[in-house]
Short mmCIF file of C-alpha atoms in Angstrom, two decimals:
data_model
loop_
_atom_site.label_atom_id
_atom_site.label_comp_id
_atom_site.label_asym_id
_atom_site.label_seq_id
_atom_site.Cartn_x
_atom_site.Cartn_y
_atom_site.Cartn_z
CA UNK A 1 -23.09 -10.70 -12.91
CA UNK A 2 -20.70 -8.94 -11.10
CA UNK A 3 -19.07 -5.82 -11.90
CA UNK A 4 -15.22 -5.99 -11.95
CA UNK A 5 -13.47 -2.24 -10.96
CA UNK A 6 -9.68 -2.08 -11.07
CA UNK A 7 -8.12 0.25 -8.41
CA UNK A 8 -5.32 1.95 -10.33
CA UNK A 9 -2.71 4.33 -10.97
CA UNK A 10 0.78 3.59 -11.42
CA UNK A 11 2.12 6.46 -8.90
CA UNK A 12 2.65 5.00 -5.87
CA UNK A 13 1.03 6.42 -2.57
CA UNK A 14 -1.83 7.72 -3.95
CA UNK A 15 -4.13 5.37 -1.93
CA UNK A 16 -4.96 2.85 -3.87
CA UNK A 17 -4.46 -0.24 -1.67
CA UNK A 18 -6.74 2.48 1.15
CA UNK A 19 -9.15 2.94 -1.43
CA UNK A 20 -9.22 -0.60 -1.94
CA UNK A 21 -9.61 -1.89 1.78
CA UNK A 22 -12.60 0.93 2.78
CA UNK A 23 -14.57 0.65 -0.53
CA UNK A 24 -14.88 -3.00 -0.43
CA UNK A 25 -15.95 -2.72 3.50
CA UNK A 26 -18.44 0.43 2.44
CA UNK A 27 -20.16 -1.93 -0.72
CA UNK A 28 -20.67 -4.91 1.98
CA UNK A 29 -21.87 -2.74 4.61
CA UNK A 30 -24.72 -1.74 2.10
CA UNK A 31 -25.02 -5.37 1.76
CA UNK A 32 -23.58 -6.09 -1.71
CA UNK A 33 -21.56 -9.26 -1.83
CA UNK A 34 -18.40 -8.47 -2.54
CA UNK A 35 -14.50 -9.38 -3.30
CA UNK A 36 -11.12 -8.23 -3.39
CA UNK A 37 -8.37 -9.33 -5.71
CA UNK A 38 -4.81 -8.12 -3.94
CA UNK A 39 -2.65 -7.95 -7.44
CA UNK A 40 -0.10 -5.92 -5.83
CA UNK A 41 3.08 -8.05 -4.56
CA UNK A 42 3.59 -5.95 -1.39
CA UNK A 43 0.30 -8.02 -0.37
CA UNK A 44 -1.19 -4.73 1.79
CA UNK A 45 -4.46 -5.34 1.01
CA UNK A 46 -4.14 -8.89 2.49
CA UNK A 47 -2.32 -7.50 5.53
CA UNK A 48 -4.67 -4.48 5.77
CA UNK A 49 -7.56 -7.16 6.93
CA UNK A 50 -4.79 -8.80 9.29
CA UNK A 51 -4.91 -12.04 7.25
CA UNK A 52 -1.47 -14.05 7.41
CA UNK A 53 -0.63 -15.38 4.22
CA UNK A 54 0.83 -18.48 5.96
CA UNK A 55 -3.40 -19.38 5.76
CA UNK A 56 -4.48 -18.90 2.85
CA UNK A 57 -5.47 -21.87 0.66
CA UNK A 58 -3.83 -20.08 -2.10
CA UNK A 59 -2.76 -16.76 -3.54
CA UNK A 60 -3.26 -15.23 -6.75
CA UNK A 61 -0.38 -16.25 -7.92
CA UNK A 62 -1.34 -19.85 -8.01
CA UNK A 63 -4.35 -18.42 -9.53
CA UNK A 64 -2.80 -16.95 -12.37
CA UNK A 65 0.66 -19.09 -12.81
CA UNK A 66 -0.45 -22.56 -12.02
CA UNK A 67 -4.24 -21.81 -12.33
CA UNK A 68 -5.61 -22.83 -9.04
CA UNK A 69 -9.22 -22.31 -9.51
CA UNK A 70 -10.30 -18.87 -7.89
CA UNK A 71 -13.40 -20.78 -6.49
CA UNK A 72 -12.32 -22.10 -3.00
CA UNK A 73 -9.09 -19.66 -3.16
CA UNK A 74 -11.38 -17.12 -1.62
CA UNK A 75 -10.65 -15.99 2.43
CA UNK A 76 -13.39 -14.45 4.64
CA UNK A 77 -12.76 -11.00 6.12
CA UNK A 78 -13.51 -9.60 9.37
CA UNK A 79 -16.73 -7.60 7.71
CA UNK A 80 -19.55 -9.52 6.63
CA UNK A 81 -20.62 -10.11 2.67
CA UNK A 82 -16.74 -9.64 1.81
CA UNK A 83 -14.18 -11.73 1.10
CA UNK A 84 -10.50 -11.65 -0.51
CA UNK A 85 -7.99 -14.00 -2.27
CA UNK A 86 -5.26 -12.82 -1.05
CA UNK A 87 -1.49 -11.91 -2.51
CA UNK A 88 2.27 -12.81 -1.43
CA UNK A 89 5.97 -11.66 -2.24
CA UNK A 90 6.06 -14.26 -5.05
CA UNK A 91 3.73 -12.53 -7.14
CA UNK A 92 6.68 -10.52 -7.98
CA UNK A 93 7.75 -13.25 -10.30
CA UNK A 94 4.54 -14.12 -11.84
CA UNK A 95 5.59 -11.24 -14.60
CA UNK A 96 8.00 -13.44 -15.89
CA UNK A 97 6.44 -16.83 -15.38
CA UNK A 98 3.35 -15.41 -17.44
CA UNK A 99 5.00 -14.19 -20.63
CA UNK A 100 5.21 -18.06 -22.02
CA UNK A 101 1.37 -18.36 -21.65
CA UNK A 102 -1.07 -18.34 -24.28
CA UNK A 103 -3.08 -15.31 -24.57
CA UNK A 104 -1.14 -14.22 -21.68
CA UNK A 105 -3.30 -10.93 -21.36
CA UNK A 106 -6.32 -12.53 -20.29
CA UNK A 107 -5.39 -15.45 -17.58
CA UNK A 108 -7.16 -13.22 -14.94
CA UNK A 109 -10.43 -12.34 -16.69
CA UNK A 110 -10.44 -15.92 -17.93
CA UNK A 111 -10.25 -17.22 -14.24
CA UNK A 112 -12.51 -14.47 -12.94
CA UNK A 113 -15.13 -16.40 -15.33
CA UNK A 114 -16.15 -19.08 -12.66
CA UNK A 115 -16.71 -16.84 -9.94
CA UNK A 116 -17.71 -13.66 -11.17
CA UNK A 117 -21.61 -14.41 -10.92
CA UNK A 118 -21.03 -14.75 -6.83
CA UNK A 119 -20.43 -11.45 -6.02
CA UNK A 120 -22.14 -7.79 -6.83
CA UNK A 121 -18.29 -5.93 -7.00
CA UNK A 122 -15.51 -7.54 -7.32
CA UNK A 123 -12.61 -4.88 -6.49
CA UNK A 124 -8.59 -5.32 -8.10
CA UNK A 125 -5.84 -3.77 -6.22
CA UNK A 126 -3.18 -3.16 -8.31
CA UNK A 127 0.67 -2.60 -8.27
CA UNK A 128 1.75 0.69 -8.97
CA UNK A 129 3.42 0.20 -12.02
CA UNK A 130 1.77 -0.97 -15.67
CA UNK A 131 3.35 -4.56 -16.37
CA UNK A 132 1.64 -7.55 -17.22
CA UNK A 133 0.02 -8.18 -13.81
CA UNK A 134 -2.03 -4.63 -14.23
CA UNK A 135 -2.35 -5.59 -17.58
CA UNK A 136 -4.19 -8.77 -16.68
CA UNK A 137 -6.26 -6.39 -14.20
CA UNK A 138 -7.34 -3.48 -16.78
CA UNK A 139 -8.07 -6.62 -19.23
CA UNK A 140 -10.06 -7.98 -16.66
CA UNK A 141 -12.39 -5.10 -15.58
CA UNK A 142 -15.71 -3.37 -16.21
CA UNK A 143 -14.51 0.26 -15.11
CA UNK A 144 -11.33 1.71 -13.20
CA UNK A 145 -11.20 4.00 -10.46
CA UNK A 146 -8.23 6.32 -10.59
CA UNK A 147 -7.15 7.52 -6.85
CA UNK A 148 -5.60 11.13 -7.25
CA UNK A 149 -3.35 12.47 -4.30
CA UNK A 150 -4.50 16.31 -3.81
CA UNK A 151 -0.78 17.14 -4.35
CA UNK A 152 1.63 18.94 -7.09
CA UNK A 153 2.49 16.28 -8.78
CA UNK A 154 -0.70 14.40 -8.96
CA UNK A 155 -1.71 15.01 -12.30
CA UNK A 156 1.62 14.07 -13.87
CA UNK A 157 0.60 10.14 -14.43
CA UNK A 158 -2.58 10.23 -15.13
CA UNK A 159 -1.93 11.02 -18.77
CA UNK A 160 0.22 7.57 -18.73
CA UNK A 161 -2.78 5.32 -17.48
CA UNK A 162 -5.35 6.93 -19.77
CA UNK A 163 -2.81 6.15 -22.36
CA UNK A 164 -2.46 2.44 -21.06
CA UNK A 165 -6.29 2.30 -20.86
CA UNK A 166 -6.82 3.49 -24.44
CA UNK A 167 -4.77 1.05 -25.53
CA UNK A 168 -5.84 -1.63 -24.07
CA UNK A 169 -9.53 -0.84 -24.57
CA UNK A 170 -8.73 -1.21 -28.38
CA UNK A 171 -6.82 -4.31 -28.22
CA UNK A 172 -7.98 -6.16 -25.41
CA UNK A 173 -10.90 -5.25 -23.43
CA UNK A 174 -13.58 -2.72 -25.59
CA UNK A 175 -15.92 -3.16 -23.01
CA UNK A 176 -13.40 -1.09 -19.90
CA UNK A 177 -14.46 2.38 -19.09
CA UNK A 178 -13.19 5.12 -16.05
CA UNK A 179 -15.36 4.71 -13.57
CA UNK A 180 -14.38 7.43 -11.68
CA UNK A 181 -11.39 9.91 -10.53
CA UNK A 182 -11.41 10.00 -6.67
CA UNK A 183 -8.98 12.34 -4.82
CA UNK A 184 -7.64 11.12 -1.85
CA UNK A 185 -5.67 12.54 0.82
CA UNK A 186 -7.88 15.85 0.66
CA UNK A 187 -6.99 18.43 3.03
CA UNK A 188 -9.66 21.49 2.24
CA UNK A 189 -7.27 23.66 4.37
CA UNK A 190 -4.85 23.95 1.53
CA UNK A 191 -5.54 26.33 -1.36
CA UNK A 192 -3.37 23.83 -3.74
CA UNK A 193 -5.88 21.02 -2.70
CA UNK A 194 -8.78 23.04 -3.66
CA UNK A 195 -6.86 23.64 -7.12
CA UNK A 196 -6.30 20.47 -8.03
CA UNK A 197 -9.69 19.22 -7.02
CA UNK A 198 -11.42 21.79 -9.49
CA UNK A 199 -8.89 21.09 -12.47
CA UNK A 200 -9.98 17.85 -12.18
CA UNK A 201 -13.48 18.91 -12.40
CA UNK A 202 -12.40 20.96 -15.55
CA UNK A 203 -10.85 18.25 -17.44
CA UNK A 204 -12.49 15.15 -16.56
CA UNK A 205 -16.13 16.68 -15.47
CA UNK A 206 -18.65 13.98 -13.99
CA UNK A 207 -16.19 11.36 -13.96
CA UNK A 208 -14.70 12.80 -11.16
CA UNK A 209 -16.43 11.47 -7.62
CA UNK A 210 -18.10 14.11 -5.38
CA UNK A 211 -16.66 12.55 -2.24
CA UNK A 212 -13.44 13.14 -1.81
CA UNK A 213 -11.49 10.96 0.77
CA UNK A 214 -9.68 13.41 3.41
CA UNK A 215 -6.37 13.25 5.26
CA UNK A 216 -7.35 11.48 8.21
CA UNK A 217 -5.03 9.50 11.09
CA UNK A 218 -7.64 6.93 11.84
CA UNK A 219 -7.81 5.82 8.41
CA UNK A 220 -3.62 5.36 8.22
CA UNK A 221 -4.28 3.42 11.44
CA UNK A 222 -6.90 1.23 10.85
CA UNK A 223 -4.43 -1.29 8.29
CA UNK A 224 -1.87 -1.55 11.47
CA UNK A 225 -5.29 -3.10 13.31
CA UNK A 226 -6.41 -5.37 10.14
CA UNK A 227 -9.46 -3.78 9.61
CA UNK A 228 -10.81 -1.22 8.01
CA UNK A 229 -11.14 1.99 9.25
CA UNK A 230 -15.46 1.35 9.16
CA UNK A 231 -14.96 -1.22 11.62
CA UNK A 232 -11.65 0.45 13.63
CA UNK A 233 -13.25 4.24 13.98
CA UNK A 234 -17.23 4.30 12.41
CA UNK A 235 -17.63 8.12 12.96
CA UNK A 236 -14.10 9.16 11.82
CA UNK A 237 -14.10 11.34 8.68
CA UNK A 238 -12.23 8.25 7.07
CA UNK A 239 -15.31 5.99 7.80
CA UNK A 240 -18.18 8.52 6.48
CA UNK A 241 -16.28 9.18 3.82
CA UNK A 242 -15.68 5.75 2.36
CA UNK A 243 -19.52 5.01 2.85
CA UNK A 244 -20.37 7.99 0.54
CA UNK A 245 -17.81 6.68 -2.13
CA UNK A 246 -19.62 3.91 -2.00
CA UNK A 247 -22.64 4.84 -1.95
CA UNK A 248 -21.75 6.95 -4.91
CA UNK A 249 -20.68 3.78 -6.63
CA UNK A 250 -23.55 1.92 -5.97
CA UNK A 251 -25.97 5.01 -7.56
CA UNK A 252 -23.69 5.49 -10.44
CA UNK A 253 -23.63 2.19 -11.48
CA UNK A 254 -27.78 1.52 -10.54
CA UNK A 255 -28.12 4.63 -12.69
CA UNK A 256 -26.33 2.49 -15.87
CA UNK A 257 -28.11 -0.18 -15.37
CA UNK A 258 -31.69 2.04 -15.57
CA UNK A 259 -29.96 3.79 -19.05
CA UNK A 260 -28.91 0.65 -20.39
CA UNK A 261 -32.65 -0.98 -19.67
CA UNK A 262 -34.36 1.64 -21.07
CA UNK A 263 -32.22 2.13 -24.84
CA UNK A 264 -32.44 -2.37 -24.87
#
């Protein structure tokens, strides 16, 4: 069965949607099949892999508002092992259009259902805000990653999302857990980077990654190409870096899986 991760944090421009593109392309390049959900209505993840929405079968809006089935709604991406149902501008209205619908909450993990078994990850981009699309996305997940910027006001909304996660884990979805704190947009230069990096490490010990994803231009260019930046620049610091995230991922998760087989 696949494992579900939401990418999340309702500050924008912390790189989630970056996260997002590179991880995926890192998890198929170690040959896991894998999938990404674009949930965010500015559709970058979609763009990021140069896809037009114009061609998509369907979006996740029909997905979630008029419950296309997510099994043939799926796109493949320039990388092999990956694909990605896609997003557009009218997701922005599925907020509304989903409040009428019975256990409104859970229309994405109830859709995720009939494909989930297809794939090894199955990674959720989210919007940066908390309404009922993220909602649907937390509901829906095994574990989220939290992307931190290495800046000053990084740590101001984390509090927020933990708060939206503990909720939600006792009302909706027990089963959710952090997967991991990443910080992004690293630059070991900077004293204030270095800070933030080890009060991280003080509050939120092993759940914070040991890669951290660095300030680099080829990774900002690589979307602008539709690819990602493994395939646009493999020896930039942007590339190695997402292929020890997930790498990291991949260990952290085979190292569960060993746990949870040896307490069954």
């Amino acid at each position: 069965m696949g494992k579900i991760i939401a990418i999340a944090n309702q500050k924008g421009g912390v790189g989630k949607t970056t996260t997002t593109i590179n991880l995926a392309a890192s998890l198929a390049a170690e040959g896991k099949k894998t999938l990404i959900i674009d949930a965010d209505p500015q559709a970058n993840s979609t763009s990021g892999y140069g896809i037009d929405p114009r061609t998509m079968p369907s979006s996740i809006y029909e997905c979630l508002v008029d419950e296309y089935p997510m099994d043939g709604s799926q796109v493949d991406t320039c990388c092999e092992n990956l694909q990605l149902i896609g997003s557009r501008i009218d997701l922005a209205g599925a907020e509304i259009e989903l409040i009428n619908k019975p256990s409104r909450e859970n229309v994405l993990r109830n859709a995720l259902g009939a494909i989930r078994d297809k794939y090894d990850y199955i990674l959720i981009d989210c919007s940066p805000s908390l309404g009922l699309i993220t909602v649907n996305a937390l509901t829906a997940a095994d574990s989220v990653i939290i992307p931190v910027q290495a800046e000053y006001f990084a740590l101001e909304g984390i509090t927020k999302l933990l708060n939206t996660i503990r909720i939600i884990k006792s009302r909706l979805n027990p089963g959710i857990e952090i997967e991991g704190f990443l910080l992004t947009m690293y630059d070991a230069r900077l004293r204030l980077a270095n800070q933030i990096y080890e009060e991280l490490k003080g509050h939120f010990g092993d759940m914070v990654f040991d890669t951290v994803i660095p300030r680099n231009i080829r990774l900002s260019e690589a979307p602008s190409h539709g690819l990602p930046v493994i395939l646009y620049d493999p020896t930039s610091r942007g590339a190695t870096s997402h292929t020890a995230l997930a790498r990291e991922v991949i260990e952290r998760n085979s190292r569960k899986a060993h746990i949870t087989s040896q307490t069954n």
